[in-house]
Tab-separated table of C-alpha atoms in Angstrom:
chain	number	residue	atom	x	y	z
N	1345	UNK	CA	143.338	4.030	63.692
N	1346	UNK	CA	145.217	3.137	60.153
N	1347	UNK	CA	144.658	7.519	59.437
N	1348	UNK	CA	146.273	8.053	62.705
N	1349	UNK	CA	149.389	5.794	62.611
N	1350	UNK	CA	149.990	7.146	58.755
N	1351	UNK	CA	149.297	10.512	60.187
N	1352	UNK	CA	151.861	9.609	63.000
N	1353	UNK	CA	154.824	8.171	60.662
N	1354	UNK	CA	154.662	11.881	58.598
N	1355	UNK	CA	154.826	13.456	62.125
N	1356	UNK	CA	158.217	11.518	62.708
N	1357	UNK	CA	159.520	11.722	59.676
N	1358	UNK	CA	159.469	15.801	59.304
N	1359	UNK	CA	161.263	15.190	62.461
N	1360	UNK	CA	163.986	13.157	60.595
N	1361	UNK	CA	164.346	15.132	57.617
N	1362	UNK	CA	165.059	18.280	60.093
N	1363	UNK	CA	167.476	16.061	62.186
N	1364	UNK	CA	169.392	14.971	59.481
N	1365	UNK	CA	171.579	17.944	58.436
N	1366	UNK	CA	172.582	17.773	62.188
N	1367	UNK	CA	173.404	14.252	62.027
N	1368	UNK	CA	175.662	14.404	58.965
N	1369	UNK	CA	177.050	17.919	59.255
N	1370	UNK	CA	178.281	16.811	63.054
N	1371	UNK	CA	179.293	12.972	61.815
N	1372	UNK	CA	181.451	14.057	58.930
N	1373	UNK	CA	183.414	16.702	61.010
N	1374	UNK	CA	183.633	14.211	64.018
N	1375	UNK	CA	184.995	11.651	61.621
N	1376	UNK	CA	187.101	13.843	59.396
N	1377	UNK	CA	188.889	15.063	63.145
N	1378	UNK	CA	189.251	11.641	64.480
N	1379	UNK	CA	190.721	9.882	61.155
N	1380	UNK	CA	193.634	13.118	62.022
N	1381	UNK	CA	193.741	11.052	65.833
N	1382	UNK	CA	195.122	7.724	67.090
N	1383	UNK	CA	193.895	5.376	69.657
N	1384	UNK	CA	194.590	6.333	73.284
N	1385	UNK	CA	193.576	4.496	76.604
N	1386	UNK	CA	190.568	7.277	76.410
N	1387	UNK	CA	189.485	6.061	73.022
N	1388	UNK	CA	190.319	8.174	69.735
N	1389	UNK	CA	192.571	11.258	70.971
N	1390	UNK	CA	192.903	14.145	68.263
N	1391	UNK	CA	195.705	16.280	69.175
N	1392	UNK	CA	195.963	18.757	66.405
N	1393	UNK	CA	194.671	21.953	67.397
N	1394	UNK	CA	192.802	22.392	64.129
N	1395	UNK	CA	190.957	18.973	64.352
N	1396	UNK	CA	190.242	19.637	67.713
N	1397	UNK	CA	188.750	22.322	67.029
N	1398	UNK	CA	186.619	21.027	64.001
N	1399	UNK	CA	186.002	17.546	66.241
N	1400	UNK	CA	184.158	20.858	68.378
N	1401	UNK	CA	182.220	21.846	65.850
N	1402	UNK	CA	181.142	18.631	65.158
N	1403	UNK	CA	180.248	17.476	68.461
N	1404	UNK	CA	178.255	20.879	68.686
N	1405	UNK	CA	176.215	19.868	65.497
N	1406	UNK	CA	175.364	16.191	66.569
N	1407	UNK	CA	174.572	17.673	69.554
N	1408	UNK	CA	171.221	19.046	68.220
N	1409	UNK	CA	170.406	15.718	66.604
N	1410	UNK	CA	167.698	14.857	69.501
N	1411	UNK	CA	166.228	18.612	70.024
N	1412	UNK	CA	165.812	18.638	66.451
N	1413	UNK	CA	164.104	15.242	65.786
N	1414	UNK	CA	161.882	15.933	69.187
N	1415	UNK	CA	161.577	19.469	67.707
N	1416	UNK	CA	159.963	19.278	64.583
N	1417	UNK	CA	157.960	15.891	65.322
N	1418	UNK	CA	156.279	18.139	67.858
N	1419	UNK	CA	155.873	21.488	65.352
N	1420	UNK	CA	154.475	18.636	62.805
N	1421	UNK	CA	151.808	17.983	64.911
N	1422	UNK	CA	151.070	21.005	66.986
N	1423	UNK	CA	152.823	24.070	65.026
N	1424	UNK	CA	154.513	26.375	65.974
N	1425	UNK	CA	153.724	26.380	69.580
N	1426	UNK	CA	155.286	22.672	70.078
N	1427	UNK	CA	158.197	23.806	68.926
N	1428	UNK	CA	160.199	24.623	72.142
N	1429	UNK	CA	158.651	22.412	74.112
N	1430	UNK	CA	159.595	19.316	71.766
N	1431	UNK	CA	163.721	21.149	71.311
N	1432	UNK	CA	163.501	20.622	75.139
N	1433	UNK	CA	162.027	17.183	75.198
N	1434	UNK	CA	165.067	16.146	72.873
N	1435	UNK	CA	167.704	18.470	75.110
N	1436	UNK	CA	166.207	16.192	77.893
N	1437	UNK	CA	166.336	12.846	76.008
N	1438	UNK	CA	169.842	13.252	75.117
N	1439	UNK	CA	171.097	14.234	78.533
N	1440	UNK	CA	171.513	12.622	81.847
N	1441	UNK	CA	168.484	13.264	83.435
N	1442	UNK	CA	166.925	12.118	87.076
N	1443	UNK	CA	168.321	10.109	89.826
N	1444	UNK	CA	169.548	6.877	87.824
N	1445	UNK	CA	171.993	10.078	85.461
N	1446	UNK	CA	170.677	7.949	82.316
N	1447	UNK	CA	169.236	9.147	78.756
N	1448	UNK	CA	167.782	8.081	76.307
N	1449	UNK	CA	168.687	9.202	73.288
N	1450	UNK	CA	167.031	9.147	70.010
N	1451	UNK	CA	164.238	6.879	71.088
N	1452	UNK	CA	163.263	8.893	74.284
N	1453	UNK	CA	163.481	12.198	71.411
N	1454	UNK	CA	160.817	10.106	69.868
N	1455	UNK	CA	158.512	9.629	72.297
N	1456	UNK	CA	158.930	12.998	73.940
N	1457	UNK	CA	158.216	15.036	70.807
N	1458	UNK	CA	155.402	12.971	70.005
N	1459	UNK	CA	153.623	13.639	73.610
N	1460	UNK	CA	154.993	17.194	73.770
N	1461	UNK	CA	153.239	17.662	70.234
N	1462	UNK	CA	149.912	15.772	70.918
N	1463	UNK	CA	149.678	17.542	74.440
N	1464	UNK	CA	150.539	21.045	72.768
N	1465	UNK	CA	147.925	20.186	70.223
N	1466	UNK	CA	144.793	19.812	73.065
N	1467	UNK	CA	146.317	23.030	74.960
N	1468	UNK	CA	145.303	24.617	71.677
N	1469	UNK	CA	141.933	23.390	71.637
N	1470	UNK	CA	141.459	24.916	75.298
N	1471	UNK	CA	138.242	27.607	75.001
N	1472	UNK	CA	139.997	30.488	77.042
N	1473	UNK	CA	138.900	33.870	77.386
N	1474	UNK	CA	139.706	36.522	74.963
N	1475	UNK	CA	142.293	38.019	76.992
N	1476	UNK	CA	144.513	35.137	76.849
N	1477	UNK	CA	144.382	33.794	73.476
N	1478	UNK	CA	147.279	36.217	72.089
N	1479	UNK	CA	149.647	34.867	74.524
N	1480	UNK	CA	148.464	31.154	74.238
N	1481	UNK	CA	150.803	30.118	71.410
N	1482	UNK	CA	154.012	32.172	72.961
N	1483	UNK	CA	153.433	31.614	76.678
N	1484	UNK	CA	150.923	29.441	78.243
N	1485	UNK	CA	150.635	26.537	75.582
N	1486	UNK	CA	154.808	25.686	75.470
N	1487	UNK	CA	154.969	26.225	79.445
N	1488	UNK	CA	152.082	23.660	80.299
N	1489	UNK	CA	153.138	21.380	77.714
N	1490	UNK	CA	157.175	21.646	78.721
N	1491	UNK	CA	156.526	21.212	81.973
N	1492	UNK	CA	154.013	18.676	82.388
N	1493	UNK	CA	155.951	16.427	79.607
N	1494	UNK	CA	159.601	17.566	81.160
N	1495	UNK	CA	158.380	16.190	85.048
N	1496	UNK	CA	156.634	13.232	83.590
N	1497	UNK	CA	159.637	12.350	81.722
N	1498	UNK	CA	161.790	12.614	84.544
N	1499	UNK	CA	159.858	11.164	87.375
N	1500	UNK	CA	158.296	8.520	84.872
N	1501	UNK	CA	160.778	7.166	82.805
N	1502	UNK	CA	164.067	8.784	83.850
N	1503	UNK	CA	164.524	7.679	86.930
N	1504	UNK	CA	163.172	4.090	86.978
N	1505	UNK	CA	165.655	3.557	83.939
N	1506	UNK	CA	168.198	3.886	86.278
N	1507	UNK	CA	167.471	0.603	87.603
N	1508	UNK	CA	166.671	-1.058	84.481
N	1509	UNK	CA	170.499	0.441	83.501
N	1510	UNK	CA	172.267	-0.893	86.315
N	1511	UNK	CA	170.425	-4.179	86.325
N	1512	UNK	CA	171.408	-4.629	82.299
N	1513	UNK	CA	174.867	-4.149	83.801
N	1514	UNK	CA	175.097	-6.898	86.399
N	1515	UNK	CA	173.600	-8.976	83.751
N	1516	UNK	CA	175.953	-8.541	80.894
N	1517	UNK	CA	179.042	-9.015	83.838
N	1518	UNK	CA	177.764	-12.047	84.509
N	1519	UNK	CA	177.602	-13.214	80.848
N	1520	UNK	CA	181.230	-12.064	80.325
N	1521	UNK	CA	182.423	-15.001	81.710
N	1522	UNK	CA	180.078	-17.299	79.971
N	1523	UNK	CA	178.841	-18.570	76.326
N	1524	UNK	CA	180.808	-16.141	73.794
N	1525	UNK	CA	178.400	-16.733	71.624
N	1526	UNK	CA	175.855	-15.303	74.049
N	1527	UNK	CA	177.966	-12.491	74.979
N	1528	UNK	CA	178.286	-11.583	71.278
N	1529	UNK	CA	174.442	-11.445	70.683
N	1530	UNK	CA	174.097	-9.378	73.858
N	1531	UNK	CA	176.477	-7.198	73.084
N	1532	UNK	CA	175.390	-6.778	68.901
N	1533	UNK	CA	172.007	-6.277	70.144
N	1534	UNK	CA	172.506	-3.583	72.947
N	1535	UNK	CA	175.021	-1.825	70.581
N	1536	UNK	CA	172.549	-1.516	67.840
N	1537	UNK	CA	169.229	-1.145	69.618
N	1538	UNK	CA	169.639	3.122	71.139
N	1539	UNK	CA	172.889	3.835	69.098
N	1540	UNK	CA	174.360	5.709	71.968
N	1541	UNK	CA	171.356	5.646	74.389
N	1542	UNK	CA	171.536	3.821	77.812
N	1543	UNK	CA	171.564	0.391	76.564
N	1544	UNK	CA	174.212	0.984	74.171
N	1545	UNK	CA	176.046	2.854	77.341
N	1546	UNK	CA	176.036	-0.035	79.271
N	1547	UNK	CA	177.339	-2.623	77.093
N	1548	UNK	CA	180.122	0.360	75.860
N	1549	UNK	CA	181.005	0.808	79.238
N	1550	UNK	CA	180.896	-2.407	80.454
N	1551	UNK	CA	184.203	-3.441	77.217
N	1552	UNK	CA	185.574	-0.057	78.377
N	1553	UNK	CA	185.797	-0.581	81.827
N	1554	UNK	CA	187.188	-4.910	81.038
N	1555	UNK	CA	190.087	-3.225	79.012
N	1556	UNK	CA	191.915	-2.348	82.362
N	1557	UNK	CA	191.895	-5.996	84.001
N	1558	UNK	CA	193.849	-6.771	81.004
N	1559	UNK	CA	190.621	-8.149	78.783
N	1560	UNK	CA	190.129	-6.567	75.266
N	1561	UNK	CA	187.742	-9.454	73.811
N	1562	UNK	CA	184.518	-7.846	74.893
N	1563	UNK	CA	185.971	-4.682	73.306
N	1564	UNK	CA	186.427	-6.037	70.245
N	1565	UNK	CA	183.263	-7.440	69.979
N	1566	UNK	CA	181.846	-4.123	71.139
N	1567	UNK	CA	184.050	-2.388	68.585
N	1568	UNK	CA	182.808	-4.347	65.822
N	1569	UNK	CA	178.921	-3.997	66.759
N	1570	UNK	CA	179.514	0.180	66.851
N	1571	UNK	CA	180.447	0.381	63.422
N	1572	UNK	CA	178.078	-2.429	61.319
N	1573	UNK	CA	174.667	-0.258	61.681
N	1574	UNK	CA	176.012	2.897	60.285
N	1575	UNK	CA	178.211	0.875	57.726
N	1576	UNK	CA	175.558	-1.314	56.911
N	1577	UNK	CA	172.723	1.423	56.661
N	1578	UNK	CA	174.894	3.695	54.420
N	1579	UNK	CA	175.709	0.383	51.646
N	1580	UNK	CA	171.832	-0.230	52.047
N	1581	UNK	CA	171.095	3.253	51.043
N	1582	UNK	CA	173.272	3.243	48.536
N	1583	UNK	CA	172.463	-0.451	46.811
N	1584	UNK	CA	168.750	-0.246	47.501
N	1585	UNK	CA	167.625	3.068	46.167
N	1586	UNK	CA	164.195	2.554	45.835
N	1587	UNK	CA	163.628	2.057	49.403
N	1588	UNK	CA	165.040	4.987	50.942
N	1589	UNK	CA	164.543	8.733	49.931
N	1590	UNK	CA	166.730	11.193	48.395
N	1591	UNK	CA	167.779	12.872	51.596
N	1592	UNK	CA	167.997	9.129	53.096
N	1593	UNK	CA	170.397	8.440	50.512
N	1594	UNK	CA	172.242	11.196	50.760
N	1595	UNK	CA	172.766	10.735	54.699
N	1596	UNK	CA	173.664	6.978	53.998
N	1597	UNK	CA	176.859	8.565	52.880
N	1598	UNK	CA	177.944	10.397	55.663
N	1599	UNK	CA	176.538	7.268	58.122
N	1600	UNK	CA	178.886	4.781	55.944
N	1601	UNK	CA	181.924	7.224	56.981
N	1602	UNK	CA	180.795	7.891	60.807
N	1603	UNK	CA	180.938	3.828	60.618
N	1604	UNK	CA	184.201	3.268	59.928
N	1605	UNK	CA	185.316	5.670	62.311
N	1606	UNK	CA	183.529	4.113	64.979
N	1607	UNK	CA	180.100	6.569	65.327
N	1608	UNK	CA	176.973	4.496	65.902
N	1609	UNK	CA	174.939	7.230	65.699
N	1610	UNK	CA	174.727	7.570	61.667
N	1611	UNK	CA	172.034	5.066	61.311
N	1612	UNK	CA	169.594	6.783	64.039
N	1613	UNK	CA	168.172	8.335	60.996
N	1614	UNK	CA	167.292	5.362	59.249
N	1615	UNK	CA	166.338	3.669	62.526
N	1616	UNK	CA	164.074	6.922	63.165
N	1617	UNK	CA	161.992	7.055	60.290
N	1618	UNK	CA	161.493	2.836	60.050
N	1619	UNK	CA	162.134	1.361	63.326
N	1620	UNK	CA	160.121	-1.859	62.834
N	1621	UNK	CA	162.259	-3.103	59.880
N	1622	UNK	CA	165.590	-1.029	61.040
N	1623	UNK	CA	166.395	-2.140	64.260
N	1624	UNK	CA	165.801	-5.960	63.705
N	1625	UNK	CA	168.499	-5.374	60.772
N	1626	UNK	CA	171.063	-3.857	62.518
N	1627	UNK	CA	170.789	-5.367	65.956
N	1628	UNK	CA	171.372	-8.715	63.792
N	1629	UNK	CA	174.217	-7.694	61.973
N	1630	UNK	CA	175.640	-6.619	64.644
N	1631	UNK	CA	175.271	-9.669	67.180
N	1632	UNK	CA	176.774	-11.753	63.938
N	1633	UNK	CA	179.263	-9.384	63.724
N	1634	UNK	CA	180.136	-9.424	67.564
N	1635	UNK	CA	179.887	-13.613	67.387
N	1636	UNK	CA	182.502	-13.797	64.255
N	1637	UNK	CA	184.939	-11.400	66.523
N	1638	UNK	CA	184.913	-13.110	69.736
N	1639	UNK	CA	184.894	-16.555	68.471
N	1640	UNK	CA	188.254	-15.308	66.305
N	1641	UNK	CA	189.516	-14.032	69.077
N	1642	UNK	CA	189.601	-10.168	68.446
N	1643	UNK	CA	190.971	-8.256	70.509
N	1644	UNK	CA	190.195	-3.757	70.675
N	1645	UNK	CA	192.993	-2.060	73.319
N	1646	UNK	CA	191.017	1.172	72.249
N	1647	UNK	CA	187.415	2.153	73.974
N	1648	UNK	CA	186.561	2.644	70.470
N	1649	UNK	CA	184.851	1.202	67.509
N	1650	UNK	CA	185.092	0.918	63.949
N	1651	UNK	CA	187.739	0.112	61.389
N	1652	UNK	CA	189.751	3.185	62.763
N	1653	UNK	CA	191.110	1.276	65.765
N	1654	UNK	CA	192.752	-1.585	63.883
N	1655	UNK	CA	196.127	-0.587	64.993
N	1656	UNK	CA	195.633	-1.309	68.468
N	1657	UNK	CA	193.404	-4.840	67.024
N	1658	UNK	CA	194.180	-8.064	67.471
N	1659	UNK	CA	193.447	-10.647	64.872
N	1660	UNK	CA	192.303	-7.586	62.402
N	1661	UNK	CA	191.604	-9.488	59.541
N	1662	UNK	CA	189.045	-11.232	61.092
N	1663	UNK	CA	187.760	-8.476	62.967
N	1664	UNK	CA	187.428	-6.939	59.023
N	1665	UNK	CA	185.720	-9.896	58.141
N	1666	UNK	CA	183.091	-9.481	61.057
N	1667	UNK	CA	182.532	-6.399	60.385
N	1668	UNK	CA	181.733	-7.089	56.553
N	1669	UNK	CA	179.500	-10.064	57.466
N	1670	UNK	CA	177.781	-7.958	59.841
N	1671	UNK	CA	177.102	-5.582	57.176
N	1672	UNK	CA	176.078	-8.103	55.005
N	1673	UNK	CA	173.460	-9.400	57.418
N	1674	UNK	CA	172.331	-5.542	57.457
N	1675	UNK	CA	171.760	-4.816	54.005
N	1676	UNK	CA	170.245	-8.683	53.022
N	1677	UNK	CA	168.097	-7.970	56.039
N	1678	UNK	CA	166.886	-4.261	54.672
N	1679	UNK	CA	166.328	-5.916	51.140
N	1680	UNK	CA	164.194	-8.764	53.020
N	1681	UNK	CA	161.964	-6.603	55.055
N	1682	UNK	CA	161.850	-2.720	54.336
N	1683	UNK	CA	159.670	-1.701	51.616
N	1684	UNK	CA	159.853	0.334	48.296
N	1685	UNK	CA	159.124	3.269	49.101
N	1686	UNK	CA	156.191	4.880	46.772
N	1687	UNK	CA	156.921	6.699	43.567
N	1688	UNK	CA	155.955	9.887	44.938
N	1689	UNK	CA	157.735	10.368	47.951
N	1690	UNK	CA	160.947	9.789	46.176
């Protein structure tokens, strides 16, 4: 069982090391556009045609972030003949997708490309006759295993997410008028947890939606929980060398930018490749981050994140100062609990 879990972690981490030129290539163009924008009731409006056209790009790149990971975790473990059917695993993940219109982003990209490879894998071992084994790899083995992962996907997990979804909404509108303190940690922790998947939608939509009845707390809180993972990650990366790889360190750049300009999705990387020690980290620094801002008071008139909407804070230096403790809980967290990595992976 130890063999297969080891086994398993290489599997996801080929995954990562694909995903990650999509990742930063797509973050630093997003961010590079939207540091050219300002803050508009819609969030972060760029209205230069150039930087509209390279914020484009950029959302083109990120866009294979999830088909990628799901991608090559499946052709890890299957070959070539996972391929497609882990690309559209990911495509699925990182769409709306059944009755509930929910996805679920990186995580669900995990979990797909893992069954999509492990299912490809026994289609392979199938003993068929001689006729059919040329077209095995190019035809039968991706359409069994897209189509038997694709419906269980969407009549398994898909749609009975929609309820879980709505039901983290009604429960996060009834905290809002409640403990701050509560709020705060609900908030950090459904920021941090998919980094853009449904939980991280509802509690992002949830601030959005309170800016029009005139309240911008829960915003502000929610706009300093979107930017302390990939701030956080990208310090880490940078201060703790020895426990993240080359190409880990080299993405903890571009994460430390997409943070500041408000992109959550920088530190799926690092929450990809060690999710045991990653998301505890960030999912605290964020709730302390969240708690610092709505006990001061901060205020976001932007549905935005990050250290890019200050002109539309209120209170921004302590919303600066929540977002640098949350960091700080981030990176003392990483050093606590996330392992050297050995000599020869480095």
């Amino acid at each position: 069982m130890k063999e297969f879990f080891k086994e398993l972690k290489n599997h996801v981490m080929t995954g990562v090391s694909y995903m990650i030129p999509a990742v930063t290539v797509g973050g630093v163009c997003i961010a590079f556009a939207l540091a050219t924008g300002k803050a508009g009731a819609n969030g972060m409006e760029v209205t230069n045609p150039f930087w509209a056209n390279i914020n484009t790009i950029g959302g083109a790149a990120i866009g294979f972030m999830c088909p990628m990971l799901a991608g090559y975790i499946a052709y890890s473990i299957a070959g070539r003949p996972g391929l497609l059917p882990g690309m559209t695993m990911g495509y699925l993940a990182n769409n709306a997708i059944g009755s509930g219109e929910v996805k679920t982003g990186f995580l669900g990209a995990m979990i797909l490309g893992i069954c999509a490879g492990y299912l490809a894998k026994w289609v392979k071992g199938w003993n068929v006759p001689k006729f059919l084994k040329a077209i095995m790899p190019i035809l039968i083995i991706p359409i069994v295993t897209t189509v038997i992962v694709g419906l269980g996907y969407i009549y398994i997990l898909a749609n009975p997410l929609g309820s879980v979804v709505t039901a983290l909404t009604n429960g996060l509108n009834s905290l809002s008028g409640g403990s701050t303190v509560i709020l705060a940690i609900a908030i950090g922790c459904m920021i941090a947890f998919d980094m853009g998947g449904p939980v991280n939608k509802v509690a992002f939509a949830t601030a959005s939606a309170l800016i029009a009845t005139g309240n911008t707390e829960m915003m502000g809180m929610t706009g300093v929980a979107i930017c302390v993972p990939p701030i956080g990650m990208g310090i880490a990366s940078m201060l703790l060398k020895k426990k993240f790889t080359p190409e880990e360190q080299e993405a903890g750049k571009a994460a430390a930018a997409m943070g500041l300009i408000g992109i959550t999705e920088g530190a799926i990387p690092f929450a990809a490749s060690d999710p045991l020690r990653v998301l505890p980290s960030i999912m605290a620094g964020s709730s302390v981050g969240a708690i610092i801002a709505g006990l001061a008071g901060c205020t976001d008139a932007a549905p935005h994140g990050g250290l890019i909407v200050l002109p539309v804070v209120g209170n921004a230096l302590m919303y600066i100062v929540a977002v640098a403790a949350g960091v700080a809980v981030v990176v003392g967290m990483i050093y606590l609990l996330k392992k050297d990595i050995p000599a020869e992976e480095e």
